[in-house]
Short mmCIF file of C-alpha atoms in Angstrom, two decimals:
data_model
loop_
_atom_site.label_atom_id
_atom_site.label_comp_id
_atom_site.label_asym_id
_atom_site.label_seq_id
_atom_site.Cartn_x
_atom_site.Cartn_y
_atom_site.Cartn_z
CA LYS A 1 -0.01 0.11 0.32
CA ILE A 2 1.71 3.61 -0.82
CA MET A 3 0.24 7.02 0.53
CA GLN A 4 -1.61 8.87 -2.85
CA PRO A 5 -1.49 12.34 -2.46
CA PHE A 6 -4.35 14.26 -3.85
CA GLY A 7 -4.24 17.61 -4.09
CA ASP A 8 -7.26 19.57 -1.60
CA ARG A 9 -8.32 22.35 -4.18
CA SER A 10 -8.59 19.73 -7.48
CA LYS A 11 -9.25 16.84 -5.54
CA VAL A 12 -7.49 14.60 -8.43
CA VAL A 13 -3.91 12.88 -8.05
CA ILE A 14 -0.89 14.87 -7.70
CA GLU A 15 1.77 13.54 -10.13
CA PRO A 16 5.01 14.72 -9.36
CA MET A 17 7.04 16.10 -12.38
CA LEU A 18 10.82 17.19 -12.30
CA THR A 19 10.90 20.83 -13.98
CA ASP A 20 13.53 23.61 -13.89
CA GLN A 21 12.85 26.02 -11.25
CA TRP A 22 15.03 29.06 -10.46
CA TYR A 23 16.05 29.14 -6.64
CA VAL A 24 17.39 31.95 -3.86
CA ASP A 25 20.30 30.56 -1.97
CA THR A 26 18.72 32.42 1.16
CA LYS A 27 21.49 30.92 3.37
CA GLN A 28 23.91 33.93 1.62
CA ILE A 29 20.63 36.42 3.16
CA VAL A 30 19.41 34.61 6.42
CA GLN A 31 21.80 35.98 8.90
CA PRO A 32 20.96 39.51 9.09
CA ALA A 33 17.14 38.47 9.88
CA ILE A 34 18.10 36.30 13.05
CA ASP A 35 20.58 38.89 14.22
CA ALA A 36 17.61 41.66 14.03
CA VAL A 37 15.54 39.70 16.80
CA LYS A 38 18.21 37.95 18.71
CA SER A 39 19.59 42.11 19.55
CA GLY A 40 16.22 43.10 20.00
CA GLU A 41 16.29 44.97 17.08
CA VAL A 42 12.74 43.78 16.12
CA THR A 43 10.58 42.21 18.72
CA ILE A 44 8.16 39.51 17.80
CA MET A 45 4.98 39.32 20.46
CA PRO A 46 4.12 37.03 21.98
CA GLU A 47 7.67 35.82 22.38
CA SER A 48 6.73 32.20 22.05
CA ASP A 49 6.49 32.83 18.05
CA ARG A 50 10.27 33.70 18.40
CA LYS A 51 10.94 29.89 18.47
CA VAL A 52 8.92 29.63 14.96
CA TYR A 53 10.95 32.47 13.71
CA PHE A 54 14.38 31.12 14.63
CA HIS A 55 13.31 27.23 13.78
CA TRP A 56 12.54 28.42 10.19
CA LEU A 57 15.75 30.23 9.50
CA GLU A 58 18.13 28.56 11.38
CA ASN A 59 17.16 25.64 9.34
CA ILE A 60 16.61 27.19 6.04
CA GLU A 61 16.79 25.56 2.47
CA PRO A 62 17.09 27.39 -0.78
CA TRP A 63 13.87 29.13 -1.94
CA CYS A 64 12.40 27.88 -5.21
CA ILE A 65 11.25 31.66 -6.57
CA SER A 66 9.36 30.46 -9.68
CA ARG A 67 6.22 29.58 -10.52
CA GLN A 68 4.54 28.23 -13.92
CA LEU A 69 1.39 30.55 -13.87
CA TRP A 70 0.17 32.60 -16.29
CA TRP A 71 -0.24 35.63 -14.09
CA GLY A 72 2.82 37.30 -11.68
CA HIS A 73 5.95 39.33 -12.29
CA GLN A 74 7.96 37.63 -14.95
CA ILE A 75 11.21 36.06 -14.10
CA PRO A 76 13.51 38.91 -15.25
CA VAL A 77 15.87 36.60 -17.31
CA TRP A 78 16.21 36.35 -20.83
CA TYR A 79 18.19 33.37 -22.78
CA ASP A 80 20.06 34.05 -26.62
CA GLU A 81 20.09 30.67 -28.61
CA ASP A 82 23.09 28.98 -27.25
CA GLY A 83 20.84 28.93 -24.00
CA LYS A 84 23.02 31.29 -22.12
CA GLU A 85 21.01 33.45 -19.79
CA TYR A 86 20.93 36.91 -18.90
CA CYS A 87 19.55 38.21 -15.58
CA ALA A 88 19.03 42.45 -15.90
CA ALA A 89 16.14 44.60 -14.92
CA THR A 90 15.30 45.16 -18.18
CA GLU A 91 15.04 44.02 -21.51
CA LYS A 92 17.28 46.51 -22.65
CA ASP A 93 19.69 45.92 -20.01
CA ALA A 94 19.68 42.27 -20.96
CA TYR A 95 20.49 43.04 -24.51
CA PHE A 96 23.58 44.92 -23.06
CA LEU A 97 24.80 42.07 -21.01
CA ALA A 98 24.60 39.93 -24.22
CA ALA A 99 26.82 42.36 -26.26
CA LYS A 100 29.01 42.42 -23.26
CA HIS A 101 29.26 38.61 -23.48
CA PHE A 102 29.88 38.25 -27.27
CA GLY A 103 32.20 40.98 -27.52
CA LYS A 104 34.50 39.06 -24.83
CA LEU A 105 34.01 35.90 -27.38
CA GLY A 106 35.24 38.09 -30.10
CA ASN A 107 31.95 37.20 -32.02
CA ARG A 108 31.19 41.22 -33.45
CA ALA A 109 28.49 40.16 -35.72
CA LYS A 110 26.28 39.35 -32.66
CA GLU A 111 27.70 41.85 -30.15
CA THR A 112 26.53 44.56 -32.97
CA GLN A 113 23.30 42.79 -33.18
CA ALA A 114 22.65 43.16 -29.39
CA MET A 115 23.37 46.77 -28.86
CA ASN A 116 21.59 47.33 -31.72
CA ALA A 117 18.42 45.00 -30.33
CA ALA A 118 19.31 47.27 -26.91
CA MET A 119 18.96 50.50 -28.53
CA LEU A 120 15.85 49.64 -30.24
CA SER A 121 14.43 48.11 -27.11
CA GLY A 122 11.23 49.70 -25.85
CA THR A 123 10.07 51.45 -28.92
CA ASP A 124 7.96 50.77 -31.98
CA ASP A 125 10.54 50.39 -34.68
CA PRO A 126 10.22 47.42 -36.63
CA LEU A 127 14.01 47.06 -37.20
CA PHE A 128 14.07 46.16 -33.42
CA GLY A 129 12.64 42.49 -34.97
CA GLN A 130 15.53 42.40 -36.79
CA HIS A 131 18.05 42.20 -33.87
CA ALA A 132 16.13 40.76 -31.18
CA PHE A 133 16.96 36.99 -30.75
CA LEU A 134 16.87 37.03 -26.88
CA SER A 135 13.90 35.05 -25.44
CA ARG A 136 12.20 35.78 -21.72
CA ASP A 137 11.68 33.02 -19.29
CA PRO A 138 8.40 32.38 -19.32
CA ASP A 139 7.95 31.70 -15.42
CA VAL A 140 6.70 34.03 -13.02
CA LEU A 141 7.96 34.93 -9.45
CA ASP A 142 6.33 33.02 -6.58
CA THR A 143 4.04 35.13 -4.84
CA TRP A 144 5.90 35.37 -1.42
CA PHE A 145 8.77 36.55 -3.07
CA SER A 146 7.14 39.52 -4.40
CA SER A 147 5.36 39.99 -1.00
CA GLY A 148 9.00 40.11 0.37
CA LEU A 149 9.24 43.66 -1.40
CA TRP A 150 5.84 45.03 0.04
CA PRO A 151 7.65 47.15 2.44
CA ILE A 152 9.15 49.08 0.07
CA GLY A 153 7.70 48.13 -3.42
CA THR A 154 4.41 49.53 -2.14
CA LEU A 155 6.20 53.15 -1.64
CA GLY A 156 7.92 53.47 -4.83
CA TRP A 157 11.34 51.96 -4.27
CA PRO A 158 13.89 51.69 -6.09
CA GLU A 159 13.28 55.57 -6.40
CA GLU A 160 13.75 57.43 -3.51
CA THR A 161 9.97 58.93 -3.46
CA PRO A 162 8.62 61.08 -0.57
CA GLU A 163 6.30 58.33 0.64
CA PHE A 164 9.85 55.70 0.74
CA GLN A 165 11.52 58.18 3.01
CA LYS A 166 8.42 58.95 5.19
CA TYR A 167 6.83 55.61 5.76
CA PHE A 168 10.14 52.99 5.59
CA PRO A 169 10.54 51.39 8.00
CA THR A 170 7.10 51.22 9.89
CA SER A 171 6.66 50.57 13.21
CA THR A 172 4.41 47.36 13.61
CA LEU A 173 3.17 44.82 11.16
CA ILE A 174 0.31 42.48 12.38
CA THR A 175 0.03 39.11 10.95
CA GLY A 176 -1.16 35.72 11.74
CA PHE A 177 1.29 32.79 13.13
CA ASP A 178 1.05 30.50 10.13
CA ILE A 179 2.63 32.73 7.64
CA ILE A 180 5.76 33.51 10.47
CA PHE A 181 8.16 31.72 7.64
CA PHE A 182 6.50 32.90 4.57
CA TRP A 183 5.92 36.36 4.77
CA VAL A 184 7.48 38.04 7.87
CA ALA A 185 10.43 36.50 7.66
CA ARG A 186 10.87 37.14 4.25
CA MET A 187 10.10 40.48 4.69
CA MET A 188 13.06 41.06 7.11
CA MET A 189 15.49 38.88 4.58
CA MET A 190 14.90 40.86 1.92
CA GLN A 191 14.88 44.21 3.23
CA LEU A 192 17.90 43.98 4.97
CA ALA A 193 19.60 42.41 1.65
CA VAL A 194 18.01 45.14 -0.69
CA VAL A 195 17.93 48.61 1.64
CA ASN A 196 19.88 47.47 4.73
CA LYS A 197 17.56 47.97 7.02
CA VAL A 198 14.45 46.02 8.88
CA PRO A 199 10.77 46.85 7.65
CA PHE A 200 9.79 47.12 10.91
CA ASP A 201 10.47 47.08 15.01
CA THR A 202 7.45 45.00 16.23
CA VAL A 203 5.67 42.09 14.83
CA TYR A 204 2.80 41.41 16.46
CA VAL A 205 1.17 37.66 15.75
CA HIS A 206 -2.67 37.38 16.17
CA ALA A 207 -4.37 34.28 16.86
CA LEU A 208 -6.30 32.41 13.62
CA VAL A 209 -9.99 32.06 13.25
CA ARG A 210 -11.14 28.56 13.12
CA ASP A 211 -14.61 27.18 12.76
CA GLU A 212 -16.62 25.81 15.61
CA PHE A 213 -14.98 22.64 15.46
CA GLY A 214 -11.35 24.23 15.41
CA LYS A 215 -10.15 23.66 11.59
CA LYS A 216 -8.83 26.35 9.70
CA MET A 217 -11.23 28.38 7.62
CA SER A 218 -10.48 27.58 3.77
CA LYS A 219 -12.71 28.69 0.82
CA SER A 220 -11.72 24.84 -0.68
CA THR A 221 -12.74 23.17 2.43
CA GLY A 222 -16.01 25.46 2.60
CA ASN A 223 -16.11 26.06 6.24
CA VAL A 224 -15.67 30.09 5.80
CA ILE A 225 -18.03 31.98 8.01
CA ASP A 226 -19.09 35.15 5.99
CA PRO A 227 -18.30 38.08 8.17
CA LEU A 228 -21.06 40.42 6.14
CA GLU A 229 -23.70 37.65 7.14
CA MET A 230 -22.59 37.90 10.54
CA ILE A 231 -22.44 41.27 11.07
CA ASP A 232 -25.85 41.43 9.74
CA GLU A 233 -27.51 39.12 12.11
CA PHE A 234 -25.29 40.25 15.58
CA GLY A 235 -23.85 43.66 14.59
CA THR A 236 -20.53 44.80 13.36
CA ASP A 237 -19.51 46.18 17.40
CA ALA A 238 -20.19 42.08 18.52
CA LEU A 239 -18.04 40.22 15.40
CA ARG A 240 -15.26 42.92 16.26
CA PHE A 241 -15.52 41.99 20.38
CA THR A 242 -15.34 38.69 19.85
CA LEU A 243 -12.64 38.23 17.26
CA SER A 244 -10.59 40.80 19.75
CA ALA A 245 -11.26 38.94 22.81
CA MET A 246 -9.57 35.99 21.00
CA GLY A 247 -6.69 34.28 23.21
CA ARG A 248 -4.45 31.98 21.08
CA ASP A 249 -6.97 30.44 18.59
CA LEU A 250 -10.67 31.18 18.37
CA LYS A 251 -13.16 28.64 17.50
CA LEU A 252 -16.11 31.21 15.98
CA SER A 253 -19.58 30.07 16.81
CA LYS A 254 -22.66 31.72 16.71
CA SER A 255 -23.11 31.22 20.48
CA ARG A 256 -19.88 33.34 20.92
CA LEU A 257 -21.38 36.21 18.70
CA THR A 258 -24.74 36.01 20.65
CA GLY A 259 -22.78 36.74 23.97
CA TYR A 260 -20.99 39.91 23.03
CA ARG A 261 -24.32 41.33 21.20
CA ASN A 262 -25.50 40.76 24.59
CA PHE A 263 -22.62 42.60 26.35
CA GLY A 264 -23.82 45.69 23.87
CA THR A 265 -27.43 45.67 24.80
CA LYS A 266 -26.57 45.34 28.46
CA LEU A 267 -24.58 48.48 28.06
CA TRP A 268 -26.92 50.03 26.42
CA ASN A 269 -29.66 49.49 29.01
CA ALA A 270 -27.48 50.65 31.69
CA THR A 271 -26.86 54.17 29.41
CA ARG A 272 -30.92 54.03 29.24
CA PHE A 273 -31.23 54.06 33.08
CA ALA A 274 -28.78 56.48 33.64
CA GLU A 275 -30.90 58.50 31.35
CA MET A 276 -33.97 57.94 32.86
CA ASN A 277 -32.53 58.96 36.62
CA GLU A 278 -31.05 62.46 34.94
CA CYS A 279 -27.33 61.30 35.20
CA LYS A 280 -26.12 63.86 32.64
CA PRO A 281 -22.70 64.17 32.13
CA SER A 282 -20.32 67.57 33.88
CA ALA A 283 -17.09 68.90 32.30
CA ASP A 284 -16.03 70.10 36.00
CA PHE A 285 -16.93 66.72 37.92
CA ASP A 286 -13.66 65.55 39.76
CA PRO A 287 -13.91 61.80 40.71
CA SER A 288 -12.00 62.41 43.58
CA SER A 289 -14.30 64.70 45.40
CA VAL A 290 -16.99 61.86 45.84
CA THR A 291 -17.97 61.06 49.35
CA GLN A 292 -20.33 58.37 49.07
CA THR A 293 -18.68 54.79 49.70
CA VAL A 294 -20.63 53.21 46.49
CA ASN A 295 -19.57 56.30 44.47
CA LYS A 296 -15.98 55.81 45.50
CA TRP A 297 -15.44 52.66 45.21
CA ILE A 298 -16.80 52.58 41.38
CA VAL A 299 -14.51 55.24 40.52
CA GLY A 300 -11.79 53.19 42.17
CA GLU A 301 -12.61 50.36 39.96
CA THR A 302 -13.16 52.38 36.67
CA ALA A 303 -9.52 53.52 37.73
CA ARG A 304 -8.26 50.27 38.18
CA ALA A 305 -10.09 49.45 34.54
CA LEU A 306 -8.26 52.13 33.32
CA LYS A 307 -4.74 50.76 34.33
CA SER A 308 -5.23 46.89 33.44
CA THR A 309 -6.37 48.17 30.06
CA ASN A 310 -3.29 50.55 29.74
CA LYS A 311 -1.06 47.90 30.27
CA ALA A 312 -2.96 45.39 27.97
CA LEU A 313 -2.71 47.87 25.28
CA GLU A 314 0.92 48.53 25.88
CA ASN A 315 1.75 44.78 25.59
CA TYR A 316 -0.37 44.22 22.87
CA ARG A 317 -2.64 41.97 24.88
CA PHE A 318 -6.18 42.85 23.11
CA SER A 319 -8.02 39.52 24.52
CA ASP A 320 -6.68 40.71 28.02
CA ALA A 321 -7.89 44.55 27.22
CA SER A 322 -11.76 42.99 25.87
CA MET A 323 -11.86 40.60 28.54
CA GLY A 324 -11.12 43.68 31.19
CA LEU A 325 -13.48 45.69 30.01
CA TYR A 326 -16.15 43.19 29.64
CA ALA A 327 -15.74 42.41 33.42
CA HIS A 328 -15.61 45.71 34.48
CA ILE A 329 -18.59 47.29 32.68
CA TRP A 330 -20.95 44.18 32.57
CA GLY A 331 -20.36 43.04 36.12
CA LYS A 332 -19.21 46.21 38.04
CA VAL A 333 -21.16 48.85 36.65
CA CYS A 334 -24.02 48.01 34.82
CA ASP A 335 -24.91 45.36 37.61
CA TRP A 336 -23.10 45.89 40.89
CA TYR A 337 -23.17 49.84 40.60
CA VAL A 338 -26.24 50.11 38.56
CA GLU A 339 -28.33 48.11 41.73
CA PHE A 340 -26.12 49.98 44.64
CA ALA A 341 -27.38 53.38 42.85
CA LYS A 342 -30.73 52.56 42.81
CA PRO A 343 -31.44 53.45 46.72
CA MET A 344 -29.40 56.04 46.15
CA PHE A 345 -31.41 57.74 43.75
CA LYS A 346 -34.03 57.64 46.29
CA SER A 347 -32.33 59.55 49.02
CA GLU A 348 -34.07 62.18 50.92
CA ASP A 349 -30.42 64.21 50.76
CA PRO A 350 -30.49 66.35 47.53
CA ALA A 351 -26.51 66.35 47.55
CA VAL A 352 -26.16 62.52 47.41
CA VAL A 353 -28.46 62.09 44.62
CA ALA A 354 -26.64 64.78 42.48
CA GLU A 355 -23.70 63.15 43.65
CA THR A 356 -24.95 59.79 42.11
CA ARG A 357 -26.38 61.07 39.52
CA ALA A 358 -22.71 62.79 38.46
CA THR A 359 -20.67 59.68 39.09
CA MET A 360 -22.76 57.68 36.96
CA ALA A 361 -22.53 59.60 34.14
CA TRP A 362 -18.80 59.85 34.78
CA ALA A 363 -18.57 56.20 35.12
CA ILE A 364 -20.58 55.17 32.00
CA ASP A 365 -18.38 57.91 29.73
CA GLN A 366 -15.18 55.87 31.42
CA CYS A 367 -16.81 52.88 29.79
CA LEU A 368 -17.72 54.35 26.38
CA ILE A 369 -14.32 55.91 26.03
CA MET A 370 -12.34 52.68 26.91
CA LEU A 371 -14.65 50.51 25.22
CA HIS A 372 -14.37 52.67 21.75
CA PRO A 373 -11.62 50.94 20.09
CA ILE A 374 -13.07 48.00 20.07
CA MET A 375 -16.76 48.60 19.98
CA PRO A 376 -16.87 51.84 18.04
CA TYR A 377 -20.54 51.96 16.78
CA ILE A 378 -22.50 51.36 19.87
CA THR A 379 -20.23 53.76 22.13
CA GLU A 380 -20.24 56.62 19.72
CA GLN A 381 -24.15 56.40 19.23
CA LEU A 382 -24.32 56.25 23.36
CA TRP A 383 -21.80 59.37 23.66
CA GLY A 384 -24.14 61.02 20.99
CA ASP A 385 -27.72 60.20 22.39
CA ILE A 386 -26.60 60.88 26.58
CA THR A 387 -25.62 64.92 25.85
CA GLU A 388 -24.62 67.32 23.18
CA ARG A 389 -21.16 67.02 22.97
CA PRO A 390 -18.56 69.15 21.88
CA LYS A 391 -17.12 66.82 19.98
CA MET A 392 -17.40 63.03 18.64
CA LEU A 393 -16.19 60.20 21.30
CA VAL A 394 -13.77 59.12 18.35
CA HIS A 395 -11.72 62.56 19.20
CA ALA A 396 -12.11 62.46 22.86
CA ASP A 397 -8.94 62.72 25.28
CA TRP A 398 -8.01 59.11 26.50
CA PRO A 399 -8.15 59.38 30.49
CA THR A 400 -5.00 60.19 32.71
CA TYR A 401 -6.28 59.69 36.00
CA GLY A 402 -4.26 57.28 37.93
CA ASP A 403 -3.95 54.88 41.34
CA ASP A 404 -5.03 58.05 43.42
CA LEU A 405 -8.68 57.48 42.50
CA ILE A 406 -8.33 53.79 43.69
CA ASP A 407 -10.11 53.93 47.11
CA THR A 408 -7.82 51.48 49.11
#
């Protein structure tokens, strides 16, 4: 018995056929990419993915860069009638190389023919056809080879364009762990080889979205969940929160989306509760001035939530930021504080009522601000519905209060 391979797209037997291919001897360019990460010049987060990066690069094999496709960047190699290849940026340059080659051989006729072809290359002059004798390699470059030049190829390289000078190198690359070698490592190798600079200083490796059975989503497998259909059913914010709450891998299912849609509903209802109790934000409100125990508690918990959210965002731990805000907003603000505030709104002391109204308005505003990067639509809507604002939530300042508000 033998293992017979079948193509996952074609569903037919894969029949091996030996063909000539173009390769890059990657061992000649790999070391700077390894050194850049080991020295800390480039940071890979989470740190566990450094092992994947180093495993590939320290055991690297020659890279096959040619493909037999109808589309793509054609291999920049031309052949003469004797099969000698000339690698050049343009056809014109290839003919100049051919002229130099035949000049060294003393073949003046071919040298002259190549020179004439070079001078006419790229024009509509019919004489070009009389002098042309080079044929171009029909293969195209591997997609990953072309993608490896993405950081500079999109900015006008090899020209020193204003965009190239302004945007290269960039700061953070966000990518999936399944293409650490195929894309991240190759961008590192190629930029260091071509322009002698790292293309970015941080690589944030996010998790992979899988179906509810844990299989990687694939069009050929047919288990892809259309995000637009999920948005129609559950809302954009619910989908965004679900993806941001991912750990290493997420089994995407409707039950998860339903839970985070309910989270948005919970925030909406708490905001409406505050509105019914005449809680209006005030620019003069000082959270450190509250005197009631419950109000001091929610101010302190909000400060704790901001501190943990800032730490999570600074360390690219987006799932920690999402789940921390989920626990704070649902459990402490929408459940506990709303219940604690109900008897205080009925207090016979106007000062207690006024302070609780101002505190609740402030606490909900802080929830909206901190949650806005993850759930921008519902938070922006509530921000505008609560009261007239001088600017939209997307332009609001990020909070700067610190540990002094925490009631120990």
